[in-house]
mmCIF file of C-alpha atoms and ligand atoms in Angstrom:
data_model
loop_
_atom_site.group_PDB
_atom_site.id
_atom_site.type_symbol
_atom_site.label_atom_id
_atom_site.label_comp_id
_atom_site.label_asym_id
_atom_site.label_seq_id
_atom_site.Cartn_x
_atom_site.Cartn_y
_atom_site.Cartn_z
ATOM 1 C CA UNK A 14 81.896 131.689 56.030
ATOM 2 C CA UNK A 15 84.283 130.033 58.325
ATOM 3 C CA UNK A 16 85.294 126.650 57.458
ATOM 4 C CA UNK A 17 84.251 126.392 60.949
ATOM 5 C CA UNK A 18 80.926 127.276 61.106
ATOM 6 C CA UNK A 19 80.221 125.650 58.190
ATOM 7 C CA UNK A 20 81.203 122.384 58.755
ATOM 8 C CA UNK A 21 79.408 122.299 61.512
ATOM 9 C CA UNK A 22 76.109 122.524 59.865
ATOM 10 C CA UNK A 23 77.365 120.235 57.340
ATOM 11 C CA UNK A 24 77.515 118.171 61.001
ATOM 12 C CA UNK A 25 74.079 118.675 61.486
ATOM 13 C CA UNK A 26 72.084 118.288 58.651
ATOM 14 C CA UNK A 27 74.252 115.176 58.408
ATOM 15 C CA UNK A 28 73.733 113.414 62.070
ATOM 16 C CA UNK A 29 70.837 115.638 63.667
ATOM 17 C CA UNK A 30 72.228 116.236 66.641
ATOM 18 C CA UNK A 31 76.194 118.369 67.654
ATOM 19 C CA UNK A 32 77.947 118.591 70.999
ATOM 20 C CA UNK A 33 77.209 121.242 73.253
ATOM 21 C CA UNK A 34 80.485 123.235 72.789
ATOM 22 C CA UNK A 35 79.812 122.306 69.097
ATOM 23 C CA UNK A 36 76.099 124.401 68.976
ATOM 24 C CA UNK A 37 77.984 127.145 71.260
ATOM 25 C CA UNK A 38 80.331 127.965 68.255
ATOM 26 C CA UNK A 39 77.248 127.745 65.954
ATOM 27 C CA UNK A 40 75.472 130.732 67.877
ATOM 28 C CA UNK A 41 78.243 132.035 68.633
ATOM 29 C CA UNK A 42 80.468 132.478 64.490
ATOM 30 C CA UNK A 43 77.385 133.159 63.174
ATOM 31 C CA UNK A 44 77.069 135.642 59.970
ATOM 32 C CA UNK A 45 75.021 136.747 57.472
ATOM 33 C CA UNK A 46 76.323 133.396 55.033
ATOM 34 C CA UNK A 47 76.398 130.775 57.757
ATOM 35 C CA UNK A 48 72.878 131.843 58.508
ATOM 36 C CA UNK A 49 72.525 131.858 54.804
ATOM 37 C CA UNK A 50 73.458 128.438 54.330
ATOM 38 C CA UNK A 51 72.048 126.502 57.052
ATOM 39 C CA UNK A 52 68.997 128.382 55.829
ATOM 40 C CA UNK A 53 69.108 126.766 52.362
ATOM 41 C CA UNK A 54 69.547 123.540 53.692
ATOM 42 C CA UNK A 55 66.821 123.603 55.815
ATOM 43 C CA UNK A 56 64.114 124.825 52.839
ATOM 44 C CA UNK A 57 65.646 121.906 51.230
ATOM 45 C CA UNK A 58 64.851 119.698 53.916
ATOM 46 C CA UNK A 59 61.377 120.533 54.942
ATOM 47 C CA UNK A 60 60.554 120.531 51.218
ATOM 48 C CA UNK A 61 61.548 116.956 51.000
ATOM 49 C CA UNK A 62 59.829 116.565 54.642
ATOM 50 C CA UNK A 63 56.850 118.037 53.513
ATOM 51 C CA UNK A 64 57.081 119.104 50.287
ATOM 52 C CA UNK A 65 56.206 123.061 49.319
ATOM 53 C CA UNK A 66 53.036 122.627 51.885
ATOM 54 C CA UNK A 67 52.528 125.172 54.278
ATOM 55 C CA UNK A 68 49.271 124.246 56.991
ATOM 56 C CA UNK A 69 48.315 126.716 58.708
ATOM 57 C CA UNK A 70 46.353 127.042 62.862
ATOM 58 C CA UNK A 71 44.110 129.022 63.585
ATOM 59 C CA UNK A 72 44.201 130.407 66.720
ATOM 60 C CA UNK A 73 41.359 131.510 69.677
ATOM 61 C CA UNK A 74 42.743 134.168 71.917
ATOM 62 C CA UNK A 75 39.507 133.084 74.573
ATOM 63 C CA UNK A 76 41.115 134.778 77.030
ATOM 64 C CA UNK A 77 43.610 137.298 78.618
ATOM 65 C CA UNK A 78 43.197 136.784 82.522
ATOM 66 C CA UNK A 79 45.950 135.245 83.519
ATOM 67 C CA UNK A 80 46.957 134.563 87.278
ATOM 68 C CA UNK A 81 50.903 134.055 86.771
ATOM 69 C CA UNK A 82 53.403 137.128 87.006
ATOM 70 C CA UNK A 83 55.828 136.458 83.612
ATOM 71 C CA UNK A 84 58.438 138.899 84.073
ATOM 72 C CA UNK A 85 57.994 139.387 79.803
ATOM 73 C CA UNK A 86 54.641 138.987 79.473
ATOM 74 C CA UNK A 87 52.512 142.312 79.029
ATOM 75 C CA UNK A 88 48.938 139.753 80.112
ATOM 76 C CA UNK A 89 50.021 139.591 83.101
ATOM 77 C CA UNK A 90 48.114 139.437 86.619
ATOM 78 C CA UNK A 91 50.227 142.449 87.562
ATOM 79 C CA UNK A 92 49.651 144.680 84.482
ATOM 80 C CA UNK A 93 46.665 146.981 85.805
ATOM 81 C CA UNK A 94 47.122 148.812 81.720
ATOM 82 C CA UNK A 95 45.515 145.227 79.936
ATOM 83 C CA UNK A 96 41.581 145.788 79.914
ATOM 84 C CA UNK A 97 40.875 142.276 80.361
ATOM 85 C CA UNK A 98 38.063 140.149 78.347
ATOM 86 C CA UNK A 99 36.845 136.411 77.862
ATOM 87 C CA UNK A 100 34.715 135.132 75.252
ATOM 88 C CA UNK A 101 32.165 132.403 75.982
ATOM 89 C CA UNK A 102 32.142 128.775 74.697
ATOM 90 C CA UNK A 103 29.258 130.490 72.299
ATOM 91 C CA UNK A 104 31.580 132.481 70.958
ATOM 92 C CA UNK A 105 35.169 130.159 71.014
ATOM 93 C CA UNK A 106 32.703 127.578 69.454
ATOM 94 C CA UNK A 107 31.468 130.913 66.521
ATOM 95 C CA UNK A 108 35.041 131.406 65.614
ATOM 96 C CA UNK A 109 36.143 127.526 65.052
ATOM 97 C CA UNK A 110 33.398 127.488 62.238
ATOM 98 C CA UNK A 111 34.234 130.595 60.512
ATOM 99 C CA UNK A 112 38.096 129.374 60.598
ATOM 100 C CA UNK A 113 35.753 126.377 59.369
ATOM 101 C CA UNK A 114 34.421 128.077 56.421
ATOM 102 C CA UNK A 115 37.824 129.317 55.741
ATOM 103 C CA UNK A 116 39.754 126.256 55.610
ATOM 104 C CA UNK A 117 41.368 125.603 58.500
ATOM 105 C CA UNK A 118 41.327 122.405 60.210
ATOM 106 C CA UNK A 119 42.585 122.791 63.035
ATOM 107 C CA UNK A 120 42.689 125.287 65.826
ATOM 108 C CA UNK A 121 44.422 126.446 68.636
ATOM 109 C CA UNK A 122 42.535 128.011 72.133
ATOM 110 C CA UNK A 123 45.116 129.698 74.111
ATOM 111 C CA UNK A 124 45.186 131.615 77.093
ATOM 112 C CA UNK A 125 46.221 132.655 80.005
ATOM 113 C CA UNK A 126 46.688 130.348 83.037
ATOM 114 C CA UNK A 127 42.764 132.038 83.873
ATOM 115 C CA UNK A 128 40.655 130.343 86.528
ATOM 116 C CA UNK A 129 37.432 131.095 85.091
ATOM 117 C CA UNK A 130 37.907 128.405 82.782
ATOM 118 C CA UNK A 131 38.108 125.028 85.303
ATOM 119 C CA UNK A 132 38.665 121.255 83.921
ATOM 120 C CA UNK A 133 35.057 121.409 83.347
ATOM 121 C CA UNK A 134 34.657 123.985 81.044
ATOM 122 C CA UNK A 135 37.690 123.924 78.374
ATOM 123 C CA UNK A 136 36.791 119.823 78.392
ATOM 124 C CA UNK A 137 33.154 121.382 77.688
ATOM 125 C CA UNK A 138 34.826 123.460 74.876
ATOM 126 C CA UNK A 139 36.873 120.905 72.917
ATOM 127 C CA UNK A 140 33.499 118.539 73.081
ATOM 128 C CA UNK A 141 31.999 121.129 71.526
ATOM 129 C CA UNK A 142 34.549 121.941 68.372
ATOM 130 C CA UNK A 143 35.439 117.756 67.622
ATOM 131 C CA UNK A 144 31.517 117.370 67.588
ATOM 132 C CA UNK A 145 31.285 119.907 65.348
ATOM 133 C CA UNK A 146 33.840 119.493 63.211
ATOM 134 C CA UNK A 147 35.360 116.018 63.769
ATOM 135 C CA UNK A 148 38.230 116.485 60.980
ATOM 136 C CA UNK A 149 39.799 118.514 62.680
ATOM 137 C CA UNK A 150 42.460 118.725 65.250
ATOM 138 C CA UNK A 151 42.109 120.976 68.547
ATOM 139 C CA UNK A 152 44.854 122.123 70.214
ATOM 140 C CA UNK A 153 45.426 123.780 73.699
ATOM 141 C CA UNK A 154 47.789 126.353 75.306
ATOM 142 C CA UNK A 155 46.449 127.378 78.297
ATOM 143 C CA UNK A 156 49.969 126.526 80.617
ATOM 144 C CA UNK A 157 50.608 124.637 83.329
ATOM 145 C CA UNK A 158 48.533 122.224 84.510
ATOM 146 C CA UNK A 159 48.193 118.931 86.461
ATOM 147 C CA UNK A 160 48.615 115.764 84.701
ATOM 148 C CA UNK A 161 45.397 115.013 85.236
ATOM 149 C CA UNK A 162 43.309 117.899 83.822
ATOM 150 C CA UNK A 163 45.315 116.929 80.788
ATOM 151 C CA UNK A 164 44.786 113.858 81.015
ATOM 152 C CA UNK A 165 40.763 114.687 81.227
ATOM 153 C CA UNK A 166 41.300 117.430 78.133
ATOM 154 C CA UNK A 167 42.874 114.655 76.479
ATOM 155 C CA UNK A 168 39.746 112.376 76.868
ATOM 156 C CA UNK A 169 37.461 114.792 75.871
ATOM 157 C CA UNK A 170 39.611 115.224 72.484
ATOM 158 C CA UNK A 171 42.313 117.469 72.813
ATOM 159 C CA UNK A 172 45.099 116.772 70.122
ATOM 160 C CA UNK A 173 48.051 119.082 70.914
ATOM 161 C CA UNK A 174 49.510 121.018 73.139
ATOM 162 C CA UNK A 175 51.753 123.871 73.189
ATOM 163 C CA UNK A 176 53.431 124.260 75.889
ATOM 164 C CA UNK A 177 56.989 126.832 75.702
ATOM 165 C CA UNK A 178 59.222 125.675 77.219
ATOM 166 C CA UNK A 179 60.460 129.071 77.164
ATOM 167 C CA UNK A 180 64.299 128.293 79.266
ATOM 168 C CA UNK A 181 66.337 125.346 79.844
ATOM 169 C CA UNK A 182 68.552 127.019 81.921
ATOM 170 C CA UNK A 183 66.640 126.742 85.476
ATOM 171 C CA UNK A 184 68.694 129.471 86.686
ATOM 172 C CA UNK A 185 66.905 132.090 83.672
ATOM 173 C CA UNK A 186 64.029 130.221 83.455
ATOM 174 C CA UNK A 187 64.561 132.111 87.191
ATOM 175 C CA UNK A 188 65.392 135.339 86.303
ATOM 176 C CA UNK A 189 62.105 135.840 83.587
ATOM 177 C CA UNK A 190 59.736 134.806 86.365
ATOM 178 C CA UNK A 191 58.742 135.750 89.594
ATOM 179 C CA UNK A 192 59.440 132.267 92.376
ATOM 180 C CA UNK A 193 56.638 131.562 92.268
ATOM 181 C CA UNK A 194 56.512 129.772 89.195
ATOM 182 C CA UNK A 195 58.955 126.569 88.977
ATOM 183 C CA UNK A 196 61.063 125.692 85.719
ATOM 184 C CA UNK A 197 60.818 121.821 86.704
ATOM 185 C CA UNK A 198 57.557 122.655 87.365
ATOM 186 C CA UNK A 199 56.970 122.864 83.606
ATOM 187 C CA UNK A 200 59.602 120.282 82.469
ATOM 188 C CA UNK A 201 57.148 118.273 83.982
ATOM 189 C CA UNK A 202 54.499 119.364 82.190
ATOM 190 C CA UNK A 203 55.913 118.506 78.698
ATOM 191 C CA UNK A 204 56.791 115.120 79.902
ATOM 192 C CA UNK A 205 53.939 114.875 80.982
ATOM 193 C CA UNK A 206 52.059 115.681 77.801
ATOM 194 C CA UNK A 207 54.213 113.299 75.619
ATOM 195 C CA UNK A 208 53.630 110.755 77.785
ATOM 196 C CA UNK A 209 49.103 110.931 77.329
ATOM 197 C CA UNK A 210 50.250 110.981 74.310
ATOM 198 C CA UNK A 211 49.254 114.393 72.885
ATOM 199 C CA UNK A 212 51.388 116.207 69.600
ATOM 200 C CA UNK A 213 53.398 118.523 72.365
ATOM 201 C CA UNK A 214 55.019 121.500 71.535
ATOM 202 C CA UNK A 215 58.229 123.146 73.555
ATOM 203 C CA UNK A 216 60.132 126.103 72.892
ATOM 204 C CA UNK A 217 61.492 129.071 73.715
ATOM 205 C CA UNK A 218 62.135 133.079 73.078
ATOM 206 C CA UNK A 219 64.714 134.354 70.719
ATOM 207 C CA UNK A 220 67.051 136.938 72.876
ATOM 208 C CA UNK A 221 65.087 137.063 76.454
ATOM 209 C CA UNK A 222 66.630 138.985 78.683
ATOM 210 C CA UNK A 223 69.700 138.354 80.320
ATOM 211 C CA UNK A 224 69.684 135.049 77.561
ATOM 212 C CA UNK A 225 73.417 133.969 76.598
ATOM 213 C CA UNK A 226 74.673 131.008 73.833
ATOM 214 C CA UNK A 227 75.079 128.645 76.713
ATOM 215 C CA UNK A 228 71.648 128.878 77.397
ATOM 216 C CA UNK A 229 70.183 129.011 74.030
ATOM 217 C CA UNK A 230 72.829 125.272 73.700
ATOM 218 C CA UNK A 231 70.394 123.908 76.194
ATOM 219 C CA UNK A 232 67.208 124.770 74.862
ATOM 220 C CA UNK A 233 68.827 123.441 71.709
ATOM 221 C CA UNK A 234 69.574 119.788 73.392
ATOM 222 C CA UNK A 235 66.395 120.592 75.615
ATOM 223 C CA UNK A 236 64.975 120.260 72.313
ATOM 224 C CA UNK A 237 66.694 117.583 71.061
ATOM 225 C CA UNK A 238 66.175 115.266 74.103
ATOM 226 C CA UNK A 239 62.616 115.674 74.134
ATOM 227 C CA UNK A 240 61.466 115.338 70.317
ATOM 228 C CA UNK A 241 57.846 117.586 70.189
ATOM 229 C CA UNK A 242 56.784 117.363 67.316
ATOM 230 C CA UNK A 243 55.987 121.076 67.150
ATOM 231 C CA UNK A 244 58.939 123.779 67.928
ATOM 232 C CA UNK A 245 57.300 127.756 68.731
ATOM 233 C CA UNK A 246 60.241 129.509 69.137
ATOM 234 C CA UNK A 247 60.065 133.605 68.329
ATOM 235 C CA UNK A 248 61.705 137.308 69.400
ATOM 236 C CA UNK A 249 60.970 138.440 72.451
ATOM 237 C CA UNK A 250 59.524 142.036 71.494
ATOM 238 C CA UNK A 251 59.485 144.418 75.264
ATOM 239 C CA UNK A 252 55.845 145.103 76.078
ATOM 240 C CA UNK A 253 54.303 148.367 78.671
ATOM 241 C CA UNK A 254 53.980 147.282 81.941
ATOM 242 C CA UNK A 255 56.114 144.509 82.290
ATOM 243 C CA UNK A 256 59.570 144.943 84.477
ATOM 244 C CA UNK A 257 61.450 143.863 80.748
ATOM 245 C CA UNK A 258 59.309 147.255 79.055
ATOM 246 C CA UNK A 259 62.322 148.631 78.597
ATOM 247 C CA UNK A 260 64.778 145.690 77.412
ATOM 248 C CA UNK A 261 65.765 145.077 74.087
ATOM 249 C CA UNK A 262 64.133 142.832 71.332
ATOM 250 C CA UNK A 263 65.834 139.639 70.011
ATOM 251 C CA UNK A 264 66.664 139.724 66.405
ATOM 252 C CA UNK A 265 65.039 138.697 63.312
ATOM 253 C CA UNK A 266 68.595 137.087 62.415
ATOM 254 C CA UNK A 267 69.105 135.415 65.034
ATOM 255 C CA UNK A 268 65.742 133.798 64.902
ATOM 256 C CA UNK A 269 66.295 132.753 61.777
ATOM 257 C CA UNK A 270 68.948 130.680 62.019
ATOM 258 C CA UNK A 271 68.037 129.409 64.988
ATOM 259 C CA UNK A 272 64.445 128.317 62.978
ATOM 260 C CA UNK A 273 66.891 126.843 60.571
ATOM 261 C CA UNK A 274 69.066 124.671 63.414
ATOM 262 C CA UNK A 275 65.701 123.311 65.264
ATOM 263 C CA UNK A 276 64.925 122.627 60.588
ATOM 264 C CA UNK A 277 67.975 120.425 60.710
ATOM 265 C CA UNK A 278 68.266 119.140 64.422
ATOM 266 C CA UNK A 279 64.687 117.091 63.663
ATOM 267 C CA UNK A 280 63.940 117.389 60.039
ATOM 268 C CA UNK A 281 60.005 115.944 60.504
ATOM 269 C CA UNK A 282 59.097 118.952 63.170
ATOM 270 C CA UNK A 283 56.547 121.437 62.772
ATOM 271 C CA UNK A 284 57.770 124.815 63.408
ATOM 272 C CA UNK A 285 55.943 127.809 63.217
ATOM 273 C CA UNK A 286 57.084 131.526 61.107
ATOM 274 C CA UNK A 287 55.119 133.031 64.389
ATOM 275 C CA UNK A 288 52.918 135.904 64.404
ATOM 276 C CA UNK A 289 56.033 138.259 66.376
ATOM 277 C CA UNK A 290 58.263 137.345 63.708
ATOM 278 C CA UNK A 291 55.514 139.053 61.494
ATOM 279 C CA UNK A 292 55.668 141.881 64.645
ATOM 280 C CA UNK A 293 60.010 142.551 64.178
ATOM 281 C CA UNK A 294 60.120 142.978 61.048
ATOM 282 C CA UNK A 295 57.333 143.140 57.414
ATOM 283 C CA UNK A 296 58.574 140.297 55.742
ATOM 284 C CA UNK A 297 59.644 138.086 59.475
ATOM 285 C CA UNK A 298 56.635 135.015 58.718
ATOM 286 C CA UNK A 299 57.690 134.421 55.053
ATOM 287 C CA UNK A 300 62.222 135.147 55.763
ATOM 288 C CA UNK A 301 60.798 131.844 58.096
ATOM 289 C CA UNK A 302 59.485 130.696 55.963
ATOM 290 C CA UNK A 303 61.923 130.042 53.610
ATOM 291 C CA UNK A 304 64.351 129.236 56.947
ATOM 292 C CA UNK A 305 63.047 126.289 57.894
ATOM 293 C CA UNK A 306 59.637 126.659 58.544
ATOM 294 C CA UNK A 307 56.513 124.713 57.591
ATOM 295 C CA UNK A 308 53.259 126.513 59.274
ATOM 296 C CA UNK A 309 51.350 129.541 60.266
ATOM 297 C CA UNK A 310 48.800 130.276 62.758
ATOM 298 C CA UNK A 311 47.213 132.726 61.828
ATOM 299 C CA UNK A 312 44.160 135.204 64.280
ATOM 300 C CA UNK A 313 40.422 134.253 63.912
ATOM 301 C CA UNK A 314 39.652 135.423 67.681
ATOM 302 C CA UNK A 315 36.819 138.658 66.922
ATOM 303 C CA UNK A 316 38.056 141.272 66.200
ATOM 304 C CA UNK A 317 37.313 143.436 69.091
ATOM 305 C CA UNK A 318 39.264 141.507 71.867
ATOM 306 C CA UNK A 319 42.262 140.709 69.135
ATOM 307 C CA UNK A 320 43.955 144.540 70.348
ATOM 308 C CA UNK A 321 43.531 143.067 73.793
ATOM 309 C CA UNK A 322 45.503 139.848 73.679
ATOM 310 C CA UNK A 323 48.857 142.162 73.480
ATOM 311 C CA UNK A 324 51.361 139.638 74.735
ATOM 312 C CA UNK A 325 53.948 141.834 73.392
ATOM 313 C CA UNK A 326 53.935 145.384 71.657
ATOM 314 C CA UNK A 327 53.571 145.904 67.734
ATOM 315 C CA UNK A 328 51.700 143.319 67.576
ATOM 316 C CA UNK A 329 50.695 142.642 63.658
ATOM 317 C CA UNK A 330 46.921 141.780 62.491
ATOM 318 C CA UNK A 331 44.654 142.852 65.095
ATOM 319 C CA UNK A 332 42.835 145.564 63.304
ATOM 320 C CA UNK A 333 41.792 142.560 60.824
ATOM 321 C CA UNK A 334 39.003 139.516 59.852
ATOM 322 C CA UNK A 335 39.965 136.340 59.678
ATOM 323 C CA UNK A 336 39.696 135.719 56.524
ATOM 324 C CA UNK A 337 41.458 139.139 55.374
ATOM 325 C CA UNK A 338 44.002 137.517 57.463
ATOM 326 C CA UNK A 339 43.898 133.785 54.705
ATOM 327 C CA UNK A 340 44.230 136.417 52.091
ATOM 328 C CA UNK A 341 47.097 137.973 52.681
ATOM 329 C CA UNK A 342 48.492 135.297 54.010
ATOM 330 C CA UNK A 343 47.503 133.084 50.713
ATOM 331 C CA UNK A 344 49.785 135.894 49.456
ATOM 332 C CA UNK A 345 52.958 136.140 51.191
ATOM 333 C CA UNK A 346 52.879 132.420 51.412
ATOM 334 C CA UNK A 347 52.789 132.138 47.380
ATOM 335 C CA UNK A 348 55.305 135.023 47.080
ATOM 336 C CA UNK A 349 58.262 132.580 48.698
ATOM 337 C CA UNK A 350 56.838 129.877 46.286
ATOM 338 C CA UNK A 351 54.971 127.384 48.555
ATOM 339 C CA UNK A 352 50.844 126.577 49.942
ATOM 340 C CA UNK A 353 48.734 127.318 52.235
ATOM 341 C CA UNK A 354 46.617 123.237 52.658
ATOM 342 C CA UNK A 355 43.430 122.725 53.491
ATOM 343 C CA UNK A 356 44.773 120.238 56.080
ATOM 344 C CA UNK A 357 44.874 118.848 60.101
ATOM 345 C CA UNK A 358 48.473 119.500 59.775
ATOM 346 C CA UNK A 359 49.915 116.449 61.986
ATOM 347 C CA UNK A 360 53.417 115.904 62.006
ATOM 348 C CA UNK A 361 54.091 113.197 59.620
ATOM 349 C CA UNK A 362 55.531 111.009 62.988
ATOM 350 C CA UNK A 363 51.230 110.843 63.860
ATOM 351 C CA UNK A 364 49.664 110.624 60.558
ATOM 352 C CA UNK A 365 48.702 107.386 59.402
HETATM 353 N N1 SAH B 24 49.704 130.924 79.121
HETATM 354 C C1 SAH B 24 50.064 129.892 77.963
HETATM 355 C C2 SAH B 24 49.902 130.704 76.590
HETATM 356 C C3 SAH B 24 50.047 132.101 76.702
HETATM 357 S S1 SAH B 24 51.676 132.828 76.642
HETATM 358 C C4 SAH B 24 51.135 129.651 78.597
HETATM 359 O O1 SAH B 24 51.559 130.089 79.107
HETATM 360 O O2 SAH B 24 51.895 128.668 77.317
HETATM 361 C C5 SAH B 24 52.089 132.381 75.152
HETATM 362 C C6 SAH B 24 54.497 132.482 74.265
HETATM 363 O O3 SAH B 24 53.881 133.782 73.870
HETATM 364 C C7 SAH B 24 54.894 132.385 75.881
HETATM 365 O O4 SAH B 24 54.850 130.557 75.943
HETATM 366 C C8 SAH B 24 56.229 133.294 74.944
HETATM 367 O O5 SAH B 24 56.937 132.200 74.817
HETATM 368 C C9 SAH B 24 55.265 134.023 74.462
HETATM 369 N N2 SAH B 24 55.136 135.716 75.153
HETATM 370 C C10 SAH B 24 55.262 135.843 76.563
HETATM 371 N N3 SAH B 24 55.195 137.115 75.860
HETATM 372 C C11 SAH B 24 56.249 137.530 75.286
HETATM 373 C C12 SAH B 24 56.777 138.653 74.047
HETATM 374 N N4 SAH B 24 57.083 139.623 75.060
HETATM 375 N N5 SAH B 24 56.977 138.733 73.236
HETATM 376 C C13 SAH B 24 57.461 137.807 73.086
HETATM 377 N N6 SAH B 24 56.855 136.277 73.830
HETATM 378 C C14 SAH B 24 56.435 136.242 74.237
#
């Protein structure tokens, strides 16, 4: 392996940070050996912080209506090829009940930015889930809102919020989104979420169109600066009916390398091996766990709507019942010497 790359990975492991120049060098000079080396150190770090425990979050994709037009996203408003659905509050609560029996102690309610779900409706759903399962954490992933709205969800009982920053470079943000969308507003949301006491999750797609090593470096520095409780990264995968439908997907290798780098940069971060990673390679999620990830987010949405929540093409696990997903994941996790725990899975900075 390139001597300087090894030195930089060691430095990142010791100091949990690098300069802009060093991050660019690390990204530009990766190799099979560098990825292997980074993954080994990242796995050691994961095991020393979280042991062999893998946390699972039950993902409930409750609406695929969206008012936005992100160029990459399969459920963008302008995609007329999507058959739209919304789950009712009752259906969402039923998913949570079913998930509870399967051992989930945290739910992620994710959806497009659907104006039908007013703050009042969202708060009501959060309160119902928290009342039925006080030992569970509720995570929202419903996009950009005002600080007041985030405060209301928090008061209703929401514990966490996932909002990928998508890219920390404004010019790049503008290549991925229409002009109605504003990078600064998205970053503002993350600041608000953190200040309001949420365990906040930032993140980005790996290999999104126009992305450079400089962009990825800015993403890493942004994340280091924000120190979020969670970081969600996964490969970009083209989605039919979007402006980027013919763009190449991000790679497995680059995603794994970045997972390792993020683990070394923030040892206690919660890092999911995403469904997108499992979509570009049959063992993508297992390899993610081997490279520093410690979280999985299987689908709890009703089977009838699963194939409609398609952020990208060829998404896995759309035909399975929640229980089948859990079984399959348990075996996958065991195959890499780890175990799924029945636990809220808080970031250790937030657990008492
Ligand atoms: N609307 C909410 C959450 C749903 S989208 C929000 O704005 O946060 C969840 C994440 O899926 C996005 O943040 C994006 O990073 C990712 N995503 C969207 N389209 C994708 C694609 N084509 N390939 C891979 N990931 C994608």
